[in-house]
């Protein structure tokens, strides 16, 4: 019998300024939730030129940039090592800065790019490694389905419905985009040692017995088998579920 984890904290991510003229909904990394080991920050961005995130440094933590499949715009990135590329709707970049990197992330045009950026603390043993990129395209990322096809999972890290994500993580972490049809119910098992964070992207539904809506952030308790989600009977529901084993190390 599946015993769902209960909700420890739930709140709506407020919009704030970030970068150069950009606006984000920040959930992790605020006064409401300073961090959730190993996760340090989560922003939902929706930005077009001239806004963006010009040259800035990273060191000691990983950044995960996901352009949502429904985004109208693209994101471009470039660093001081000469690496450059473009993230299309549905693409994800998992950057491990290691000992440090300077880079920029800017929308390709005035058409807004809609996505999420997550920061993950690195184990101390990995903080001085060489910078590394893992770029996963929308064409190659595994898509998994439940038996009746009412739930689709885009699996970047971890395993769902028999499909394993391609990302090699520095610490035990999962990252999955779930899309539930109207009325669909998901029981998603979670490793018992992992912290769990759910972010609602679109639609309405319930997490355990609490209603959820877009921009809502949910921290689950540690006790229980996993996450229980259900879309409303008249609406679909999309969420990102992130889980990670606490490092218990300084940032």
Coordinates of C-alpha atoms in Angstrom, one line a residue:
X1 CA 0.0 0.0 0.0
X2 CA 1.4 3.4 -1.0
X3 CA 1.6 5.9 1.9
X4 CA 2.1 9.4 0.5
X5 CA 4.4 12.0 2.1
X6 CA 2.5 14.8 3.7
X7 CA 3.1 18.5 2.9
X8 CA 5.5 20.3 5.2
X9 CA 5.3 23.7 3.6
X10 CA 3.3 25.2 0.7
X11 CA 3.4 28.7 -0.7
X12 CA 3.1 30.7 -4.0
X13 CA 6.5 31.9 -5.4
X14 CA 6.4 35.7 -5.6
X15 CA 7.7 37.6 -8.7
X16 CA 10.9 39.6 -8.3
X17 CA 13.6 41.3 -10.4
X18 CA 16.7 39.4 -11.4
X19 CA 19.6 39.8 -13.9
X20 CA 19.2 42.7 -16.3
X21 CA 15.6 43.7 -16.5
X22 CA 14.3 40.1 -16.0
X23 CA 11.5 39.0 -13.8
X24 CA 11.4 35.6 -12.0
X25 CA 9.2 33.7 -9.6
X26 CA 11.7 32.5 -7.0
X27 CA 10.7 29.7 -4.6
X28 CA 13.9 28.2 -3.1
X29 CA 16.3 30.9 -2.0
X30 CA 13.8 33.2 -0.3
X31 CA 12.8 34.2 3.2
X32 CA 10.1 31.5 3.0
X33 CA 12.6 28.8 2.0
X34 CA 16.3 29.6 2.3
X35 CA 17.3 26.2 0.9
X36 CA 16.3 22.6 0.8
X37 CA 19.6 20.6 1.0
X38 CA 21.0 20.0 -1.6
X39 CA 18.8 22.6 -3.5
X40 CA 19.9 26.2 -3.2
X41 CA 17.6 28.2 -5.5
X42 CA 14.8 27.7 -8.0
X43 CA 13.6 30.4 -10.4
X44 CA 10.8 30.3 -12.9
X45 CA 11.8 32.8 -15.7
X46 CA 9.8 34.3 -18.6
X47 CA 12.1 36.8 -20.3
X48 CA 12.7 38.3 -23.7
X49 CA 15.3 40.8 -24.9
X50 CA 16.5 43.3 -23.8
X51 CA 16.1 41.5 -20.5
X52 CA 18.3 38.5 -19.5
X53 CA 21.2 37.3 -17.5
X54 CA 24.5 38.8 -18.7
X55 CA 28.0 37.8 -17.7
X56 CA 28.1 36.4 -14.1
X57 CA 30.2 33.8 -12.3
X58 CA 29.3 30.4 -10.8
X59 CA 31.4 28.2 -8.5
X60 CA 30.7 25.4 -6.0
X61 CA 27.2 24.5 -7.2
X62 CA 25.5 23.1 -10.3
X63 CA 22.9 25.0 -12.4
X64 CA 20.1 23.3 -14.2
X65 CA 18.4 25.4 -16.9
X66 CA 15.2 23.9 -18.5
X67 CA 13.4 25.7 -21.3
X68 CA 9.8 24.4 -21.0
X69 CA 8.4 22.6 -24.0
X70 CA 5.6 25.2 -24.3
X71 CA 8.0 28.2 -24.4
X72 CA 7.7 30.5 -27.4
X73 CA 11.4 31.6 -27.2
X74 CA 14.8 30.2 -27.0
X75 CA 17.8 30.8 -24.6
X76 CA 21.4 31.3 -25.7
X77 CA 24.4 30.7 -23.5
X78 CA 28.1 31.5 -23.8
X79 CA 31.0 31.3 -21.4
X80 CA 34.6 32.7 -21.1
X81 CA 36.0 29.3 -22.2
X82 CA 34.5 29.7 -25.6
X83 CA 31.6 27.4 -25.1
X84 CA 28.3 28.6 -26.6
X85 CA 25.0 27.1 -27.6
X86 CA 21.2 27.5 -27.7
X87 CA 18.5 25.9 -25.6
X88 CA 15.2 25.4 -27.6
X89 CA 11.8 24.6 -26.0
X90 CA 12.2 21.3 -24.3
X91 CA 16.0 21.4 -24.0
X92 CA 17.9 21.2 -20.7
X93 CA 21.4 22.2 -19.7
X94 CA 23.0 20.8 -16.6
X95 CA 26.2 22.8 -15.9
X96 CA 28.7 21.8 -13.3
X97 CA 31.0 24.9 -12.8
X98 CA 33.4 23.0 -10.5
X99 CA 36.3 25.4 -9.7
X100 CA 34.5 28.2 -11.5
X101 CA 33.1 29.7 -14.7
X102 CA 31.9 33.0 -16.1
X103 CA 29.0 32.8 -18.5
X104 CA 25.9 34.6 -19.8
X105 CA 22.4 33.4 -20.5
X106 CA 20.2 35.6 -22.7
X107 CA 17.0 35.1 -24.6
X108 CA 17.5 34.8 -28.4
X109 CA 15.0 37.5 -29.3
X110 CA 12.2 39.6 -27.8
X111 CA 10.0 36.6 -27.8
X112 CA 9.9 35.5 -24.1
X113 CA 11.7 32.3 -23.1
X114 CA 9.9 30.5 -20.4
X115 CA 11.7 28.0 -18.1
X116 CA 13.2 27.1 -14.8
X117 CA 16.7 27.4 -13.3
X118 CA 17.7 25.2 -10.3
X119 CA 20.9 25.5 -8.3
X120 CA 22.2 22.4 -6.6
X121 CA 25.0 22.3 -4.0
X122 CA 28.1 20.3 -5.0
X123 CA 29.8 17.8 -2.7
X124 CA 33.1 19.3 -1.4
X125 CA 35.0 16.6 -3.3
X126 CA 33.6 18.0 -6.6
X127 CA 34.0 21.7 -6.1
X128 CA 37.4 22.0 -7.8
X129 CA 36.8 19.8 -10.8
X130 CA 36.9 21.2 -14.3
X131 CA 33.7 22.8 -15.6
X132 CA 31.4 20.5 -17.4
X133 CA 28.2 20.8 -19.5
X134 CA 25.5 18.1 -20.1
X135 CA 23.0 19.3 -22.7
X136 CA 19.9 17.2 -23.3
X137 CA 17.8 18.0 -26.3
X138 CA 14.1 17.6 -26.5
X139 CA 14.7 15.0 -29.2
X140 CA 16.7 12.6 -27.1
X141 CA 15.3 13.0 -23.5
X142 CA 13.3 9.9 -22.4
X143 CA 9.5 10.3 -22.3
X144 CA 7.8 7.7 -20.1
X145 CA 4.1 6.9 -19.6
X146 CA 1.9 5.1 -17.1
X147 CA -0.2 2.1 -18.2
X148 CA -3.2 4.1 -19.5
X149 CA -1.1 6.9 -21.0
X150 CA -2.8 9.5 -18.7
X151 CA 0.5 10.6 -17.3
X152 CA 3.6 11.6 -19.2
X153 CA 7.0 12.0 -17.5
X154 CA 10.0 13.8 -19.1
X155 CA 12.9 12.1 -17.2
X156 CA 16.1 14.1 -17.0
X157 CA 17.5 12.5 -13.8
X158 CA 16.2 9.5 -11.9
X159 CA 13.8 6.7 -13.1
X160 CA 10.1 6.8 -13.8
X161 CA 7.8 4.2 -15.4
X162 CA 10.9 2.1 -16.4
X163 CA 12.8 4.9 -18.1
X164 CA 16.0 6.4 -16.7
X165 CA 17.2 9.9 -17.3
X166 CA 20.5 10.6 -19.0
X167 CA 22.0 13.1 -16.6
X168 CA 25.0 12.1 -14.5
X169 CA 24.7 13.8 -11.2
X170 CA 27.4 14.6 -8.7
X171 CA 25.1 13.7 -5.8
X172 CA 21.9 11.6 -5.7
X173 CA 19.3 13.8 -7.3
X174 CA 16.2 13.3 -9.5
X175 CA 14.5 15.8 -11.8
X176 CA 11.3 14.9 -13.6
X177 CA 8.6 17.0 -15.5
X178 CA 5.2 15.3 -15.0
X179 CA 2.2 16.1 -17.2
X180 CA -1.1 14.7 -15.9
X181 CA -4.3 14.5 -18.0
X182 CA -7.6 15.6 -16.5
X183 CA -8.4 13.5 -13.4
X184 CA -5.1 11.5 -13.6
X185 CA -3.6 10.3 -10.4
X186 CA 0.2 9.8 -9.8
X187 CA 1.9 7.8 -7.0
X188 CA 5.6 8.5 -7.4
X189 CA 7.9 6.6 -5.1
X190 CA 10.8 8.6 -3.6
X191 CA 14.0 7.3 -1.9
X192 CA 13.4 7.5 1.8
X193 CA 16.5 9.6 2.5
X194 CA 15.7 12.3 -0.2
X195 CA 14.2 15.8 0.4
X196 CA 11.3 16.4 -2.0
X197 CA 10.3 19.6 -3.7
X198 CA 7.3 20.0 -6.1
X199 CA 6.8 23.1 -8.3
X200 CA 3.5 23.6 -10.1
X201 CA 3.9 24.9 -13.7
X202 CA 0.4 25.0 -15.2
X203 CA -3.0 23.7 -14.4
X204 CA -4.7 22.8 -11.1
X205 CA -5.0 19.7 -9.0
X206 CA -4.1 18.3 -5.6
X207 CA -1.0 17.2 -3.8
X208 CA -2.1 14.7 -1.1
X209 CA -5.4 16.5 -0.1
X210 CA -4.3 20.1 -0.7
X211 CA -5.1 22.1 -3.8
X212 CA -2.3 23.4 -5.9
X213 CA -2.0 26.1 -8.6
X214 CA 0.6 27.6 -10.9
X215 CA 3.7 29.1 -9.3
X216 CA 3.0 27.1 -6.1
X217 CA 6.0 25.5 -4.3
X218 CA 5.6 22.5 -2.1
X219 CA 8.1 20.9 0.4
X220 CA 7.2 17.3 1.4
X221 CA 7.8 15.7 4.8
X222 CA 10.4 13.0 5.0
X223 CA 8.1 10.2 6.2
X224 CA 6.2 8.2 3.6
X225 CA 6.7 6.4 0.4
X226 CA 6.5 9.2 -2.1
X227 CA 4.5 12.0 -3.8
X228 CA 0.7 11.7 -4.4
X229 CA -0.6 14.1 -7.1
X230 CA -3.9 14.3 -8.9
X231 CA -5.1 16.7 -11.7
X232 CA -8.5 18.2 -11.3
X233 CA -11.3 16.6 -13.3
X234 CA -11.6 19.6 -15.6
X235 CA -8.0 20.6 -15.9
X236 CA -4.6 19.1 -16.7
X237 CA -1.7 19.5 -14.3
X238 CA 2.1 20.0 -15.0
X239 CA 4.6 19.9 -12.2
X240 CA 8.4 19.5 -11.8
X241 CA 9.4 17.1 -9.0
X242 CA 12.9 17.4 -7.7
X243 CA 14.4 15.1 -5.0
X244 CA 17.8 15.0 -3.5
X245 CA 19.8 13.4 -0.8
X246 CA 21.0 16.0 1.7
X247 CA 24.7 16.7 1.6
X248 CA 24.9 18.2 5.0
X249 CA 27.8 20.4 3.8
X250 CA 28.3 24.1 3.7
X251 CA 27.4 26.1 0.6

